mmCIF file with all atom_site columns, C-alpha atoms in Angstrom:
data_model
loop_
_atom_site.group_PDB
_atom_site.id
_atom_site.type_symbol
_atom_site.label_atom_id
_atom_site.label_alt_id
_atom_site.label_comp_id
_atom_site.label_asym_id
_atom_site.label_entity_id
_atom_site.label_seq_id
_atom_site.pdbx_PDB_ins_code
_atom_site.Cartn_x
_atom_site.Cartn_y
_atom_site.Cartn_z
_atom_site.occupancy
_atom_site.B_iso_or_equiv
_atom_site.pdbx_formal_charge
_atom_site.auth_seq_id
_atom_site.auth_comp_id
_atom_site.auth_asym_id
_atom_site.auth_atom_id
_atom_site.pdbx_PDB_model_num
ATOM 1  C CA . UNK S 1 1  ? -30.998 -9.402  9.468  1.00 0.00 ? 29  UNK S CA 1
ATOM 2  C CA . UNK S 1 2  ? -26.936 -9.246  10.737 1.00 0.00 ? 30  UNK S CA 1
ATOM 3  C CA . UNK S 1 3  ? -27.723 -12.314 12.848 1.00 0.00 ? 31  UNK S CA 1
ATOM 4  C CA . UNK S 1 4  ? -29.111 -14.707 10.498 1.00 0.00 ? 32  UNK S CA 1
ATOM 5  C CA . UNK S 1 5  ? -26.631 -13.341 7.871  1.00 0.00 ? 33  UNK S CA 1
ATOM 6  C CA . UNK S 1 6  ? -23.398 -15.308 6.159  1.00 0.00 ? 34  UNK S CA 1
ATOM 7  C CA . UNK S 1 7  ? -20.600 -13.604 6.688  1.00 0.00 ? 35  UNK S CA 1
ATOM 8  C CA . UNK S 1 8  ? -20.121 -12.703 3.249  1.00 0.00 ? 36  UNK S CA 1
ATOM 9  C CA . UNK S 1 9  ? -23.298 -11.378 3.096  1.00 0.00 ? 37  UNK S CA 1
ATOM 10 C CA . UNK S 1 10 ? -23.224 -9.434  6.219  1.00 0.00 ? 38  UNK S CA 1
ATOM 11 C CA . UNK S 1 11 ? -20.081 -7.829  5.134  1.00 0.00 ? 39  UNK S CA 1
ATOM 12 C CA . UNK S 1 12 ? -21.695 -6.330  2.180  1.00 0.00 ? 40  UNK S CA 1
ATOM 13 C CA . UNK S 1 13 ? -24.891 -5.488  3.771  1.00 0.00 ? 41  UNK S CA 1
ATOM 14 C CA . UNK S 1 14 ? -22.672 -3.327  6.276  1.00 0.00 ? 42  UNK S CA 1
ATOM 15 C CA . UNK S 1 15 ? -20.532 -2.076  3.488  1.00 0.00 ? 43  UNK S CA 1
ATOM 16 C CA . UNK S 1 16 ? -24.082 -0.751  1.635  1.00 0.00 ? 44  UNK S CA 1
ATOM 17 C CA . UNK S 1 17 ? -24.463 1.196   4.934  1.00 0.00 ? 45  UNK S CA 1
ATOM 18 C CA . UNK S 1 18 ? -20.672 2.324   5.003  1.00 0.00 ? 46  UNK S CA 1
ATOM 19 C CA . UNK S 1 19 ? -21.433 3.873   1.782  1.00 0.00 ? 47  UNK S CA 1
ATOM 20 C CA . UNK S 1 20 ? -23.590 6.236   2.235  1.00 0.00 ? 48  UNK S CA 1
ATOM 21 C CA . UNK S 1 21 ? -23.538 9.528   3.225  1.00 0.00 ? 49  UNK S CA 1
ATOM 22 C CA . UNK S 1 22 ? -26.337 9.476   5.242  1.00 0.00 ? 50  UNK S CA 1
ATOM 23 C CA . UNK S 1 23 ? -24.715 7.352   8.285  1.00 0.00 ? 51  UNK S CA 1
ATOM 24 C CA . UNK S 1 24 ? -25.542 10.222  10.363 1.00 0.00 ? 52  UNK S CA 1
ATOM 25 C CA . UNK S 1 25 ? -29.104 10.262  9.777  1.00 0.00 ? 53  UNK S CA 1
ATOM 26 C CA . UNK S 1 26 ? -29.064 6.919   10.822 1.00 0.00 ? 54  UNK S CA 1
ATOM 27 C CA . UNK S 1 27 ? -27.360 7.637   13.746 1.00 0.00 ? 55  UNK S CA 1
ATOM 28 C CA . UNK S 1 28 ? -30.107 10.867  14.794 1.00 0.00 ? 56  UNK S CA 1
ATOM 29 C CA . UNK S 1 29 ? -32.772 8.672   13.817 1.00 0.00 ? 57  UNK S CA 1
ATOM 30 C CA . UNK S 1 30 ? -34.114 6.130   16.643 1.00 0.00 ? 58  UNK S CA 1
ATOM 31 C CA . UNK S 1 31 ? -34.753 2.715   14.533 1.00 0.00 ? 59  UNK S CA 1
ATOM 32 C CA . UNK S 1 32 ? -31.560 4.006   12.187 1.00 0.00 ? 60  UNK S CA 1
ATOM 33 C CA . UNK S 1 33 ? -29.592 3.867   14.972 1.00 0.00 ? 61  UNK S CA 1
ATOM 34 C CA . UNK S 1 34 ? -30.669 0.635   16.215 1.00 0.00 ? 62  UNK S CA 1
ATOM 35 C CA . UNK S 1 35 ? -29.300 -0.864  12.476 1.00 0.00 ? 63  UNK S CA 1
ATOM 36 C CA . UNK S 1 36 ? -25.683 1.054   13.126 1.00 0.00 ? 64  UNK S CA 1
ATOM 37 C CA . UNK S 1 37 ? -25.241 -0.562  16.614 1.00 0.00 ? 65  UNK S CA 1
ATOM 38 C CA . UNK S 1 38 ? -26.200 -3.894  15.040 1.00 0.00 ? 66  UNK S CA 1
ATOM 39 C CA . UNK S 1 39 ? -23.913 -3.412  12.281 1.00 0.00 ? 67  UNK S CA 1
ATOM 40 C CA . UNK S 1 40 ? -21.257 -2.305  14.327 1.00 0.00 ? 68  UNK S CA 1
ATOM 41 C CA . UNK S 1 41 ? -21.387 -5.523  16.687 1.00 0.00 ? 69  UNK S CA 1
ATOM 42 C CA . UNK S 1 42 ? -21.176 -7.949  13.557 1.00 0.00 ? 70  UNK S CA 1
ATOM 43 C CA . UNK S 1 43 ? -18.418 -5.583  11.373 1.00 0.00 ? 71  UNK S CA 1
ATOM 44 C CA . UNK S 1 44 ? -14.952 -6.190  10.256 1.00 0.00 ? 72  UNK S CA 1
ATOM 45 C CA . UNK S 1 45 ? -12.309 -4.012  12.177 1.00 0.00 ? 73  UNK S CA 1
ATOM 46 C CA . UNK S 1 46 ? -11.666 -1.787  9.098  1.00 0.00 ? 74  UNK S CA 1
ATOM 47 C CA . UNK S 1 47 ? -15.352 -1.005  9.066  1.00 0.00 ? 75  UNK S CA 1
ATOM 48 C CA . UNK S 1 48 ? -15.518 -0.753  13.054 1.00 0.00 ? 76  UNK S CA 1
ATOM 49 C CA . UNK S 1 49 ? -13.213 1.875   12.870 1.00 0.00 ? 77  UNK S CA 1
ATOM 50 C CA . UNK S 1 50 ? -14.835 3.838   10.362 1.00 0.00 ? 78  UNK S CA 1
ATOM 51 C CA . UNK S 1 51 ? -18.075 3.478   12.400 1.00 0.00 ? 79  UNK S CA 1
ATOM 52 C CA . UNK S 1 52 ? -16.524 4.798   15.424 1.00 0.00 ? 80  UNK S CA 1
ATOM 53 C CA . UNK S 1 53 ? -14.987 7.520   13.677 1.00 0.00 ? 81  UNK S CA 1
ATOM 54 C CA . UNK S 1 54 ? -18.245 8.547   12.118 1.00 0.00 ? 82  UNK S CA 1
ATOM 55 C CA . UNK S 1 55 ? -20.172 7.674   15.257 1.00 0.00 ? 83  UNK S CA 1
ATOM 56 C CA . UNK S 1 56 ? -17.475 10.001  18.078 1.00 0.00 ? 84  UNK S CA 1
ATOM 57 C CA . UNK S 1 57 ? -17.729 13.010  15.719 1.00 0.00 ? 85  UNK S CA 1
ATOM 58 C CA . UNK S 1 58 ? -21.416 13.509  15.706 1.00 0.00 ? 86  UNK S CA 1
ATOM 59 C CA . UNK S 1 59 ? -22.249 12.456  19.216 1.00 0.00 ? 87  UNK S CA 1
ATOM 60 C CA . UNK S 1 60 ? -22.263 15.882  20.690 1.00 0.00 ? 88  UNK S CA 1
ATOM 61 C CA . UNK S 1 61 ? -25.888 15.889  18.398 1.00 0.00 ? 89  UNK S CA 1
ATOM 62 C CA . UNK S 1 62 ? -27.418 13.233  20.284 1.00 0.00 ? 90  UNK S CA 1
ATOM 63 C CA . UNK S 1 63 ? -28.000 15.804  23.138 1.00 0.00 ? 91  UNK S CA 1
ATOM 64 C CA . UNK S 1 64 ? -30.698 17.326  20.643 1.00 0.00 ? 92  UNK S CA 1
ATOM 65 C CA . UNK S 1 65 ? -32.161 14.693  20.958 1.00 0.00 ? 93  UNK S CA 1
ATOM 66 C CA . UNK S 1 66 ? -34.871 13.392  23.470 1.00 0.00 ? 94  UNK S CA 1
ATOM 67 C CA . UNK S 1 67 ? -33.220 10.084  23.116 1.00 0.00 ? 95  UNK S CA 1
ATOM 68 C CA . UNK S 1 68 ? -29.845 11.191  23.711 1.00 0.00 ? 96  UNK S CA 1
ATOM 69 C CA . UNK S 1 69 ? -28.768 10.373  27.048 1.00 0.00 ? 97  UNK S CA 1
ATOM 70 C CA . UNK S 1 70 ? -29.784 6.946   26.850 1.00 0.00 ? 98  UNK S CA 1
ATOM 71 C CA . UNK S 1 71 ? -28.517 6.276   23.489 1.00 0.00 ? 99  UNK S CA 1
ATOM 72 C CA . UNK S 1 72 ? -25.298 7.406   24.254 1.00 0.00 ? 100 UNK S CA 1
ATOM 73 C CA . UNK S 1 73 ? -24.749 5.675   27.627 1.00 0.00 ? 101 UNK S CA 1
ATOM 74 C CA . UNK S 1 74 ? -25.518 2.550   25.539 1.00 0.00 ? 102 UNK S CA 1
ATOM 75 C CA . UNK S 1 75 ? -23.425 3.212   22.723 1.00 0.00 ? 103 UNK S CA 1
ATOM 76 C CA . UNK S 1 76 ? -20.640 3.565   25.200 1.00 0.00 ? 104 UNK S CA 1
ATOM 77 C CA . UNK S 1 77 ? -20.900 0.272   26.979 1.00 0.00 ? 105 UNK S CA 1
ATOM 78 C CA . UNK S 1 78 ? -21.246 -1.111  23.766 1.00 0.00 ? 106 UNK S CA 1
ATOM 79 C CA . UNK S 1 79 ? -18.307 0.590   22.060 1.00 0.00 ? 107 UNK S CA 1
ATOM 80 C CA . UNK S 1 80 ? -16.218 1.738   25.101 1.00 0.00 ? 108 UNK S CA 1
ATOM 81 C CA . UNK S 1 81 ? -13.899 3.227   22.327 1.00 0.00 ? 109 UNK S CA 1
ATOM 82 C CA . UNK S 1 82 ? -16.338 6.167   21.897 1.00 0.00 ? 110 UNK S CA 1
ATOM 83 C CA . UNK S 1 83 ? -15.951 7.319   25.946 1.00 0.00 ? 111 UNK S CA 1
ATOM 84 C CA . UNK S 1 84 ? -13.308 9.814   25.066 1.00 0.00 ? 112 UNK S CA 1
ATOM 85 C CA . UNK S 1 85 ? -15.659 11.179  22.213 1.00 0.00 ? 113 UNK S CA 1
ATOM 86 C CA . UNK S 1 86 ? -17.803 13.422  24.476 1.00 0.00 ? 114 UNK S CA 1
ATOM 87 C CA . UNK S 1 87 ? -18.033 13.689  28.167 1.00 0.00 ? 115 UNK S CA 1
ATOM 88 C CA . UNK S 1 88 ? -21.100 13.285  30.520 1.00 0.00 ? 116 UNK S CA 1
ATOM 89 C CA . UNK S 1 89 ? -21.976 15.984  33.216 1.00 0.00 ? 117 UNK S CA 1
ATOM 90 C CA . UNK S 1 90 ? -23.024 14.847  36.517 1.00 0.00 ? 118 UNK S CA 1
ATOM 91 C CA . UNK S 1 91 ? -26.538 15.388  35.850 1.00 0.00 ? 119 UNK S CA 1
ATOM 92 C CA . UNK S 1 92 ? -26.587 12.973  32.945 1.00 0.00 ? 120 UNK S CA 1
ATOM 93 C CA . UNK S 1 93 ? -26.359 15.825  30.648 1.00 0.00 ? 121 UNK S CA 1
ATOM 94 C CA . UNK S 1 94 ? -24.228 15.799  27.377 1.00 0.00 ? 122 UNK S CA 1
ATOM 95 C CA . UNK S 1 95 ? -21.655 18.177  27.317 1.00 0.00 ? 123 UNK S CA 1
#
């Protein structure tokens, strides 16, 4: 959907998303969060660093999740700007 998007119209898909309140559902739920790392590889840097605000303060709820530890290495090589958000333990844990 991002991919084959104009940028026009990718910019207002992501701003649909940006609008809600519900961004971290999206980021709890498996295929949501799948649409939030797509949108944040194809976003403007306004709405990048909106997403990474959002995104950093509700990491610590990934470890609920059975999910989490995979998720969130990815979402950290992906958007190293979220490594100071939450520390790993050695075990692969989330702290």
């Amino acid at each position: 959907m991002f991919a084959n998007a104009n940028e026009h119209n990718r910019q207002i898909l992501i701003g649909e998303i940006l609008k809600t309140n519900r961004i971290v559902e999206l980021l709890l739920d498996n295929y949501g969060n799948f649409v939030l790392q797509k949108s944040m590889s194809c976003c403007n840097r306004i709405q990048y660093n909106y997403f990474i605000k959002v995104v950093g303060n509700n990491l610590p709820k990934l470890k609920q999740l059975s999910f989490g530890p995979k998720l969130f290495n990815k979402m950290n090589t992906a958007f190293p700007e979220l490594a100071g958000c939450v520390k790993k333990k050695k075990n692969d844990r989330l702290e």
